[in-house]
Amino acid sequence: MVETQFTTSVKCTRSDNGLEFTRSEATLFFQSKGIEHQRTCPYTLQQNGIVERKHEYLLETAMALLFQAKLPLKYWGECVLTTTFLINRLPTVPLKNKCPFKLLYGKKPNYSHLRSFGCLCYPTIPKPHRDKFEPRASPHVFVGYSFGVKGYNVLSLNTKKIFVSRDVVFHESIFPFSLPSVSVPSSSLPHTAAHHDYSDVFPSYPTHSVTTPQRDVSVTPISMSPNHTILSPIPMSPNHTIHSSLIPNTTSPQTTSPITSRINQLYPSTLKPNQRVSSRVSKVPSYLSEYVCSVPNLKQPQNVEVTQTNSPFSLNAHFTQNNHITPDVLSPDSQQVVRNICNDIESFSYEEVAGNPTWQQAMTQEFEALYANNTWTLVLLPAGKQSIG
């Protein structure tokens, strides 16, 4: 990677006597690349002071991030990776107040995307992972920056899984793991675009409850008629509470609830009971003069037993016992249309249409149209071949 990205090569490396550096695989790798491997004396850490100080710096900074965000210890890896990301972009005295990123890449790093580690965030849930009526975002914890991807590593408070997201809303003053309970309730988190407040549109109204006094109610059948019997109310237990909306209002039928009044204000009725209805006769437009647009005149047929109904405009008054409308109630033009529809039966085989002059004329016209458009060319059948059909 060093040779490809920075057009240079590693000539020497120094380490302690750890097994990961002294085993045969590492020795063969250094020899194949021509790298000199320098090792310290046993139990002499001061000979590798630069690495030891850098390791201590990484550990202290990672501990600061872990303790400040109150993250569980199992997320120490995310703390170390975030610490490395930050240290590479911080100025340092040995480099004359320059950061390693600038010396390595030759440009200044961008600090606009830096966020507080372990803070509350709301990443946008992708469409394939949510339904239309599910929230567009859910509470997460910011746990670092993704390598090779322009996104943030976020930890879900519900599933405890880490994934990468680009569209994230941060609340850098809130740290969910520093709250008394690890399972953060939704009420303690701030509202985002996915959590709306509709208190201004639908105001809350006080609920009234009615407590029935302690009394004994016996269930006695009340006789109203020879075929009807109604039981009295079910006996209530002591101090039984009933919501006021379940008790019918018999004293003031004109009184409306606050919710009903609010609905009437927001959505007033378009037709009031005392509103005058126009008596002007509607005329059919002139461009519809050639079409039958009116409802058929359903006159009462004679000598036909029909079912009775209370509505004068219902079509049930003209239905017979066979559940169909008799032809006598239709106009002559409508009767002719019904006959043509009933007699127009579609054929399902060639034998059925071969003797029909209408079908023969249609097939002849279709064949002439295909022949006139040069759809095919009539040729003689080759020798030894048989025609299809």
CSV table of C-alpha atoms in Angstrom, one decimal:
chain,number,residue,atom,x,y,z
A,1,MET,CA,0.0,0.0,0.0
A,2,VAL,CA,2.9,2.4,0.8
A,3,GLU,CA,4.5,1.8,-2.6
A,4,THR,CA,1.2,2.2,-4.5
A,5,GLN,CA,-0.2,5.2,-2.7
A,6,PHE,CA,2.9,7.2,-1.8
A,7,THR,CA,5.5,5.9,-4.4
A,8,THR,CA,8.0,5.1,-1.7
A,9,SER,CA,9.2,2.0,0.1
A,10,VAL,CA,9.7,0.9,3.7
A,11,LYS,CA,13.4,0.3,4.5
A,12,CYS,CA,13.5,-0.4,8.2
A,13,THR,CA,11.1,-1.3,11.0
A,14,ARG,CA,11.7,-1.5,14.8
A,15,SER,CA,9.6,-3.5,17.2
A,16,ASP,CA,9.9,-5.4,20.5
A,17,ASN,CA,10.2,-9.1,20.8
A,18,GLY,CA,6.5,-9.9,20.4
A,19,LEU,CA,5.6,-13.2,18.8
A,20,GLU,CA,3.7,-11.4,16.0
A,21,PHE,CA,7.1,-9.9,14.9
A,22,THR,CA,9.5,-12.8,15.5
A,23,ARG,CA,7.6,-15.7,14.0
A,24,SER,CA,8.8,-17.2,10.8
A,25,GLU,CA,6.0,-15.7,8.6
A,26,ALA,CA,7.0,-12.2,9.6
A,27,THR,CA,10.7,-12.9,9.1
A,28,LEU,CA,10.1,-14.3,5.6
A,29,PHE,CA,8.0,-11.3,4.7
A,30,PHE,CA,10.7,-8.8,5.8
A,31,GLN,CA,13.3,-10.7,3.9
A,32,SER,CA,11.2,-10.9,0.7
A,33,LYS,CA,10.6,-7.1,0.7
A,34,GLY,CA,14.2,-6.3,1.7
A,35,ILE,CA,13.1,-4.6,5.0
A,36,GLU,CA,15.5,-4.5,7.9
A,37,HIS,CA,13.9,-5.6,11.1
A,38,GLN,CA,15.4,-4.1,14.3
A,39,ARG,CA,14.4,-5.5,17.7
A,40,THR,CA,14.9,-4.3,21.2
A,41,CYS,CA,16.7,-6.1,24.0
A,42,PRO,CA,14.5,-8.3,26.2
A,43,TYR,CA,12.6,-6.3,28.8
A,44,THR,CA,14.1,-3.0,27.6
A,45,LEU,CA,11.2,-0.9,26.5
A,46,GLN,CA,13.2,2.4,26.5
A,47,GLN,CA,14.9,1.3,23.3
A,48,ASN,CA,11.5,1.6,21.5
A,49,GLY,CA,10.5,4.8,23.2
A,50,ILE,CA,8.7,6.4,20.2
A,51,VAL,CA,6.3,3.5,19.8
A,52,GLU,CA,5.7,3.2,23.5
A,53,ARG,CA,4.8,6.9,23.9
A,54,LYS,CA,2.5,6.7,20.9
A,55,HIS,CA,0.8,3.7,22.3
A,56,GLU,CA,0.3,5.4,25.6
A,57,TYR,CA,-1.1,8.5,23.8
A,58,LEU,CA,-3.6,6.3,21.9
A,59,LEU,CA,-4.6,4.5,25.1
A,60,GLU,CA,-5.2,7.6,27.2
A,61,THR,CA,-7.2,9.4,24.4
A,62,ALA,CA,-9.3,6.2,23.8
A,63,MET,CA,-10.0,6.0,27.6
A,64,ALA,CA,-11.1,9.6,27.6
A,65,LEU,CA,-13.6,9.0,24.8
A,66,LEU,CA,-14.9,5.9,26.5
A,67,PHE,CA,-15.4,7.4,29.9
A,68,GLN,CA,-16.9,10.7,28.6
A,69,ALA,CA,-19.5,8.8,26.5
A,70,LYS,CA,-20.1,6.2,29.2
A,71,LEU,CA,-19.9,3.5,26.5
A,72,PRO,CA,-19.7,-0.2,27.5
A,73,LEU,CA,-16.2,-1.7,27.6
A,74,LYS,CA,-16.9,-4.0,24.6
A,75,TYR,CA,-16.8,-1.0,22.3
A,76,TRP,CA,-13.2,-0.2,23.1
A,77,GLY,CA,-12.2,-1.0,19.5
A,78,GLU,CA,-14.4,1.8,18.1
A,79,CYS,CA,-12.8,4.2,20.7
A,80,VAL,CA,-9.2,3.3,19.5
A,81,LEU,CA,-10.2,3.6,15.8
A,82,THR,CA,-11.8,7.0,16.4
A,83,THR,CA,-8.7,8.1,18.5
A,84,THR,CA,-6.4,7.2,15.6
A,85,PHE,CA,-8.6,9.1,13.2
A,86,LEU,CA,-8.5,12.2,15.4
A,87,ILE,CA,-4.7,12.1,16.2
A,88,ASN,CA,-3.8,11.9,12.6
A,89,ARG,CA,-5.6,15.2,12.1
A,90,LEU,CA,-4.3,17.1,15.1
A,91,PRO,CA,-1.2,19.4,15.1
A,92,THR,CA,1.7,18.0,17.0
A,93,VAL,CA,4.9,19.7,18.4
A,94,PRO,CA,7.5,17.2,16.9
A,95,LEU,CA,6.1,18.0,13.5
A,96,LYS,CA,6.4,21.8,14.0
A,97,ASN,CA,2.7,22.2,14.8
A,98,LYS,CA,1.6,20.3,11.7
A,99,CYS,CA,-0.6,17.3,11.6
A,100,PRO,CA,0.4,13.9,10.1
A,101,PHE,CA,-2.4,14.1,7.6
A,102,LYS,CA,-1.1,17.3,6.0
A,103,LEU,CA,2.5,16.0,5.8
A,104,LEU,CA,1.4,12.7,4.3
A,105,TYR,CA,-1.2,13.9,1.8
A,106,GLY,CA,0.0,17.4,1.2
A,107,LYS,CA,-3.3,19.1,2.0
A,108,LYS,CA,-5.1,20.4,5.1
A,109,PRO,CA,-7.7,18.0,6.6
A,110,ASN,CA,-11.4,18.9,6.7
A,111,TYR,CA,-12.8,19.3,10.2
A,112,SER,CA,-16.4,20.1,9.3
A,113,HIS,CA,-17.6,16.5,9.6
A,114,LEU,CA,-16.2,15.9,13.1
A,115,ARG,CA,-18.8,15.1,15.7
A,116,SER,CA,-18.9,14.3,19.5
A,117,PHE,CA,-18.1,10.7,20.1
A,118,GLY,CA,-20.9,8.7,21.8
A,119,CYS,CA,-23.5,11.4,21.3
A,120,LEU,CA,-27.2,10.8,20.3
A,121,CYS,CA,-27.9,10.7,16.6
A,122,TYR,CA,-30.8,9.9,14.3
A,123,PRO,CA,-29.8,8.3,11.0
A,124,THR,CA,-32.3,8.0,8.2
A,125,ILE,CA,-33.6,4.5,7.8
A,126,PRO,CA,-33.4,3.3,4.2
A,127,LYS,CA,-36.6,2.6,2.4
A,128,PRO,CA,-36.0,-1.1,2.0
A,129,HIS,CA,-35.8,-1.5,5.8
A,130,ARG,CA,-38.9,0.4,6.8
A,131,ASP,CA,-42.6,0.5,6.0
A,132,LYS,CA,-44.7,3.5,4.9
A,133,PHE,CA,-46.1,4.0,8.4
A,134,GLU,CA,-42.8,3.4,10.3
A,135,PRO,CA,-40.5,6.2,11.6
A,136,ARG,CA,-38.0,7.6,9.1
A,137,ALA,CA,-35.3,7.7,11.8
A,138,SER,CA,-34.5,5.9,15.1
A,139,PRO,CA,-32.2,6.8,18.0
A,140,HIS,CA,-28.6,5.7,17.6
A,141,VAL,CA,-25.2,6.4,19.2
A,142,PHE,CA,-22.3,7.8,17.1
A,143,VAL,CA,-19.3,5.5,17.5
A,144,GLY,CA,-16.8,6.7,14.9
A,145,TYR,CA,-16.0,7.3,11.2
A,146,SER,CA,-16.0,4.7,8.5
A,147,PHE,CA,-12.8,4.0,6.6
A,148,GLY,CA,-13.1,4.2,2.8
A,149,VAL,CA,-16.8,5.2,3.0
A,150,LYS,CA,-18.1,8.8,3.4
A,151,GLY,CA,-20.4,8.0,6.3
A,152,TYR,CA,-20.7,7.7,10.0
A,153,ASN,CA,-20.6,4.5,12.2
A,154,VAL,CA,-23.8,4.5,14.3
A,155,LEU,CA,-24.9,2.0,17.0
A,156,SER,CA,-28.6,1.1,17.2
A,157,LEU,CA,-30.0,1.4,20.7
A,158,ASN,CA,-32.6,-1.3,19.8
A,159,THR,CA,-30.6,-4.0,18.0
A,160,LYS,CA,-27.1,-3.1,19.3
A,161,LYS,CA,-25.7,-3.4,15.8
A,162,ILE,CA,-23.4,-1.0,14.1
A,163,PHE,CA,-23.9,0.2,10.5
A,164,VAL,CA,-22.8,3.0,8.3
A,165,SER,CA,-25.1,5.9,7.4
A,166,ARG,CA,-24.6,9.2,5.5
A,167,ASP,CA,-27.8,11.2,6.4
A,168,VAL,CA,-27.5,11.6,10.2
A,169,VAL,CA,-28.9,14.3,12.6
A,170,PHE,CA,-26.7,14.8,15.7
A,171,HIS,CA,-27.5,15.9,19.2
A,172,GLU,CA,-24.0,16.4,20.5
A,173,SER,CA,-25.1,17.5,24.0
A,174,ILE,CA,-26.9,14.3,24.8
A,175,PHE,CA,-25.1,11.0,25.5
A,176,PRO,CA,-27.6,8.1,25.8
A,177,PHE,CA,-25.3,5.8,27.8
A,178,SER,CA,-24.8,8.4,30.4
A,179,LEU,CA,-28.5,8.3,31.3
A,180,PRO,CA,-29.6,6.3,34.4
A,181,SER,CA,-31.0,3.5,32.2
A,182,VAL,CA,-29.2,1.9,29.3
A,183,SER,CA,-32.5,1.3,27.5
A,184,VAL,CA,-33.2,4.9,26.7
A,185,PRO,CA,-36.9,5.7,26.6
A,186,SER,CA,-38.3,7.7,23.7
A,187,SER,CA,-39.7,10.3,26.0
A,188,SER,CA,-36.2,11.3,27.2
A,189,LEU,CA,-34.9,11.9,23.7
A,190,PRO,CA,-35.5,15.1,21.7
A,191,HIS,CA,-37.9,15.2,18.8
A,192,THR,CA,-36.6,15.1,15.3
A,193,ALA,CA,-38.1,15.2,11.8
A,194,ALA,CA,-39.4,11.7,12.4
A,195,HIS,CA,-41.2,12.7,15.6
A,196,HIS,CA,-43.9,15.3,15.1
A,197,ASP,CA,-45.9,17.2,17.6
A,198,TYR,CA,-49.5,17.8,16.6
A,199,SER,CA,-50.6,19.5,19.8
A,200,ASP,CA,-51.4,22.7,18.0
A,201,VAL,CA,-53.7,20.9,15.6
A,202,PHE,CA,-55.4,18.4,17.9
A,203,PRO,CA,-55.5,20.0,21.4
A,204,SER,CA,-55.9,17.7,24.4
A,205,TYR,CA,-59.2,17.9,26.3
A,206,PRO,CA,-59.7,16.9,29.9
A,207,THR,CA,-61.3,13.5,30.4
A,208,HIS,CA,-64.2,13.3,32.8
A,209,SER,CA,-65.1,10.2,34.7
A,210,VAL,CA,-68.2,9.4,36.7
A,211,THR,CA,-68.0,7.2,39.8
A,212,THR,CA,-71.2,5.3,40.5
A,213,PRO,CA,-72.2,5.1,44.2
A,214,GLN,CA,-72.1,1.8,46.0
A,215,ARG,CA,-75.5,0.1,45.6
A,216,ASP,CA,-77.0,-3.2,44.8
A,217,VAL,CA,-78.8,-3.5,41.5
A,218,SER,CA,-80.8,-6.6,40.8
A,219,VAL,CA,-81.3,-8.0,37.3
A,220,THR,CA,-85.0,-8.3,36.7
A,221,PRO,CA,-86.6,-9.0,33.4
A,222,ILE,CA,-88.9,-6.2,32.2
A,223,SER,CA,-91.8,-7.3,30.1
A,224,MET,CA,-92.5,-4.8,27.3
A,225,SER,CA,-94.5,-7.0,24.9
A,226,PRO,CA,-95.4,-10.6,24.4
A,227,ASN,CA,-92.4,-11.1,22.1
A,228,HIS,CA,-89.8,-8.7,23.6
A,229,THR,CA,-88.0,-8.9,26.9
A,230,ILE,CA,-85.2,-6.5,28.0
A,231,LEU,CA,-82.9,-7.0,31.1
A,232,SER,CA,-82.1,-4.2,33.4
A,233,PRO,CA,-78.5,-2.9,33.6
A,234,ILE,CA,-75.7,-5.2,34.8
A,235,PRO,CA,-74.9,-4.7,38.5
A,236,MET,CA,-71.8,-2.6,39.1
A,237,SER,CA,-69.0,-3.4,41.5
A,238,PRO,CA,-68.3,-0.9,44.3
A,239,ASN,CA,-66.4,2.2,43.1
A,240,HIS,CA,-66.7,1.2,39.5
A,241,THR,CA,-65.5,4.0,37.2
A,242,ILE,CA,-67.2,4.6,33.8
A,243,HIS,CA,-65.9,7.0,31.2
A,244,SER,CA,-68.3,9.9,30.5
A,245,SER,CA,-68.3,9.1,26.7
A,246,LEU,CA,-69.9,5.7,27.5
A,247,ILE,CA,-72.9,7.2,29.3
A,248,PRO,CA,-75.7,8.4,27.1
A,249,ASN,CA,-76.9,11.9,27.6
A,250,THR,CA,-80.6,12.0,28.0
A,251,THR,CA,-81.1,15.4,29.6
A,252,SER,CA,-79.5,17.7,27.0
A,253,PRO,CA,-79.4,16.1,23.5
A,254,GLN,CA,-78.2,19.3,21.9
A,255,THR,CA,-75.0,19.4,24.0
A,256,THR,CA,-71.9,18.5,22.0
A,257,SER,CA,-68.5,17.4,23.2
A,258,PRO,CA,-65.4,19.6,22.9
A,259,ILE,CA,-64.0,17.2,20.2
A,260,THR,CA,-67.2,17.4,18.2
A,261,SER,CA,-67.2,21.2,18.4
A,262,ARG,CA,-63.5,21.3,17.3
A,263,ILE,CA,-64.3,19.0,14.3
A,264,ASN,CA,-67.2,21.2,13.3
A,265,GLN,CA,-65.0,24.3,13.4
A,266,LEU,CA,-62.3,22.7,11.3
A,267,TYR,CA,-64.6,21.0,8.8
A,268,PRO,CA,-68.0,22.9,8.6
A,269,SER,CA,-70.8,21.1,6.8
A,270,THR,CA,-71.2,22.2,3.2
A,271,LEU,CA,-75.0,21.7,3.2
A,272,LYS,CA,-76.9,23.0,6.2
A,273,PRO,CA,-80.4,21.7,7.1
A,274,ASN,CA,-82.1,25.0,6.3
A,275,GLN,CA,-80.2,25.8,3.1
A,276,ARG,CA,-82.4,26.4,0.1
A,277,VAL,CA,-81.9,23.9,-2.8
A,278,SER,CA,-82.1,25.3,-6.4
A,279,SER,CA,-85.3,24.4,-8.3
A,280,ARG,CA,-83.7,25.2,-11.8
A,281,VAL,CA,-84.2,22.3,-14.3
A,282,SER,CA,-80.9,20.9,-15.5
A,283,LYS,CA,-80.7,20.5,-19.3
A,284,VAL,CA,-78.5,18.1,-21.2
A,285,PRO,CA,-75.7,19.8,-23.2
A,286,SER,CA,-76.1,20.0,-27.0
A,287,TYR,CA,-73.1,17.9,-27.8
A,288,LEU,CA,-74.8,15.0,-25.9
A,289,SER,CA,-78.0,15.2,-27.9
A,290,GLU,CA,-77.1,12.0,-29.9
A,291,TYR,CA,-76.5,10.0,-26.7
A,292,VAL,CA,-79.0,8.5,-24.2
A,293,CYS,CA,-77.7,10.1,-21.0
A,294,SER,CA,-80.9,10.0,-18.8
A,295,VAL,CA,-82.0,7.2,-16.5
A,296,PRO,CA,-84.6,4.9,-18.1
A,297,ASN,CA,-88.1,5.7,-17.3
A,298,LEU,CA,-88.9,2.9,-14.8
A,299,LYS,CA,-92.7,2.7,-15.1
A,300,GLN,CA,-94.7,0.2,-13.1
A,301,PRO,CA,-95.2,-3.0,-15.2
A,302,GLN,CA,-98.7,-4.5,-15.3
A,303,ASN,CA,-99.6,-8.0,-14.1
A,304,VAL,CA,-96.1,-8.5,-12.5
A,305,GLU,CA,-95.7,-9.4,-8.9
A,306,VAL,CA,-92.9,-7.2,-7.4
A,307,THR,CA,-91.4,-6.7,-4.0
A,308,GLN,CA,-92.5,-3.7,-2.1
A,309,THR,CA,-90.2,-1.1,-0.6
A,310,ASN,CA,-90.6,2.1,1.5
A,311,SER,CA,-88.3,4.2,-0.7
A,312,PRO,CA,-90.1,5.8,-3.8
A,313,PHE,CA,-86.8,6.1,-5.7
A,314,SER,CA,-85.4,2.6,-5.1
A,315,LEU,CA,-85.1,0.2,-8.1
A,316,ASN,CA,-86.1,-2.7,-5.8
A,317,ALA,CA,-89.7,-1.7,-6.6
A,318,HIS,CA,-89.3,-3.0,-10.2
A,319,PHE,CA,-87.5,-6.2,-9.3
A,320,THR,CA,-89.4,-9.4,-9.8
A,321,GLN,CA,-89.2,-12.5,-7.7
A,322,ASN,CA,-86.4,-13.8,-10.1
A,323,ASN,CA,-84.2,-10.8,-9.1
A,324,HIS,CA,-84.1,-9.1,-12.5
A,325,ILE,CA,-85.8,-6.0,-14.1
A,326,THR,CA,-88.6,-6.8,-16.5
A,327,PRO,CA,-88.2,-5.4,-20.1
A,328,ASP,CA,-91.5,-3.6,-19.9
A,329,VAL,CA,-90.0,-0.9,-17.6
A,330,LEU,CA,-87.4,0.1,-20.2
A,331,SER,CA,-87.9,2.4,-23.1
A,332,PRO,CA,-88.1,0.9,-26.7
A,333,ASP,CA,-84.5,2.0,-27.5
A,334,SER,CA,-83.2,0.4,-24.3
A,335,GLN,CA,-85.1,-2.8,-25.0
A,336,GLN,CA,-83.4,-3.0,-28.4
A,337,VAL,CA,-80.0,-2.5,-26.9
A,338,VAL,CA,-80.7,-5.3,-24.3
A,339,ARG,CA,-81.8,-7.7,-27.1
A,340,ASN,CA,-78.7,-7.0,-29.2
A,341,ILE,CA,-76.4,-7.6,-26.2
A,342,CYS,CA,-78.1,-10.8,-25.3
A,343,ASN,CA,-78.0,-12.2,-28.8
A,344,ASP,CA,-74.3,-11.2,-29.4
A,345,ILE,CA,-72.7,-14.5,-28.4
A,346,GLU,CA,-69.0,-14.9,-29.1
A,347,SER,CA,-67.9,-18.0,-30.9
A,348,PHE,CA,-65.2,-20.3,-29.7
A,349,SER,CA,-64.2,-22.4,-32.7
A,350,TYR,CA,-63.8,-22.1,-36.5
A,351,GLU,CA,-66.7,-24.5,-37.2
A,352,GLU,CA,-69.1,-22.1,-35.4
A,353,VAL,CA,-68.1,-19.0,-37.5
A,354,ALA,CA,-67.5,-20.7,-40.9
A,355,GLY,CA,-71.3,-20.7,-41.7
A,356,ASN,CA,-71.8,-17.1,-40.5
A,357,PRO,CA,-71.8,-14.5,-43.3
A,358,THR,CA,-70.7,-11.7,-40.9
A,359,TRP,CA,-67.6,-13.7,-39.8
A,360,GLN,CA,-66.8,-14.7,-43.4
A,361,GLN,CA,-66.9,-11.0,-44.5
A,362,ALA,CA,-64.6,-10.0,-41.6
A,363,MET,CA,-62.1,-12.7,-42.4
A,364,THR,CA,-62.0,-11.8,-46.0
A,365,GLN,CA,-61.4,-8.1,-45.2
A,366,GLU,CA,-58.6,-9.0,-42.8
A,367,PHE,CA,-56.9,-11.2,-45.4
A,368,GLU,CA,-57.2,-8.5,-48.1
A,369,ALA,CA,-55.6,-6.0,-45.8
A,370,LEU,CA,-52.7,-8.3,-45.0
A,371,TYR,CA,-52.2,-9.0,-48.7
A,372,ALA,CA,-52.4,-5.3,-49.7
A,373,ASN,CA,-49.7,-4.4,-47.1
A,374,ASN,CA,-47.3,-7.1,-48.5
A,375,THR,CA,-47.2,-8.9,-45.2
A,376,TRP,CA,-46.2,-12.1,-47.0
A,377,THR,CA,-45.6,-13.4,-50.5
A,378,LEU,CA,-47.5,-16.4,-52.0
A,379,VAL,CA,-45.0,-18.9,-53.4
A,380,LEU,CA,-45.3,-22.5,-54.5
A,381,LEU,CA,-44.7,-25.3,-51.9
A,382,PRO,CA,-41.3,-26.8,-52.3
A,383,ALA,CA,-41.0,-30.4,-53.4
A,384,GLY,CA,-41.4,-33.0,-50.6
A,385,LYS,CA,-42.9,-30.5,-48.2
A,386,GLN,CA,-46.4,-30.4,-46.7
A,387,SER,CA,-48.4,-27.4,-45.7
A,388,ILE,CA,-49.3,-26.7,-42.1
A,389,GLY,CA,-53.0,-26.9,-41.2
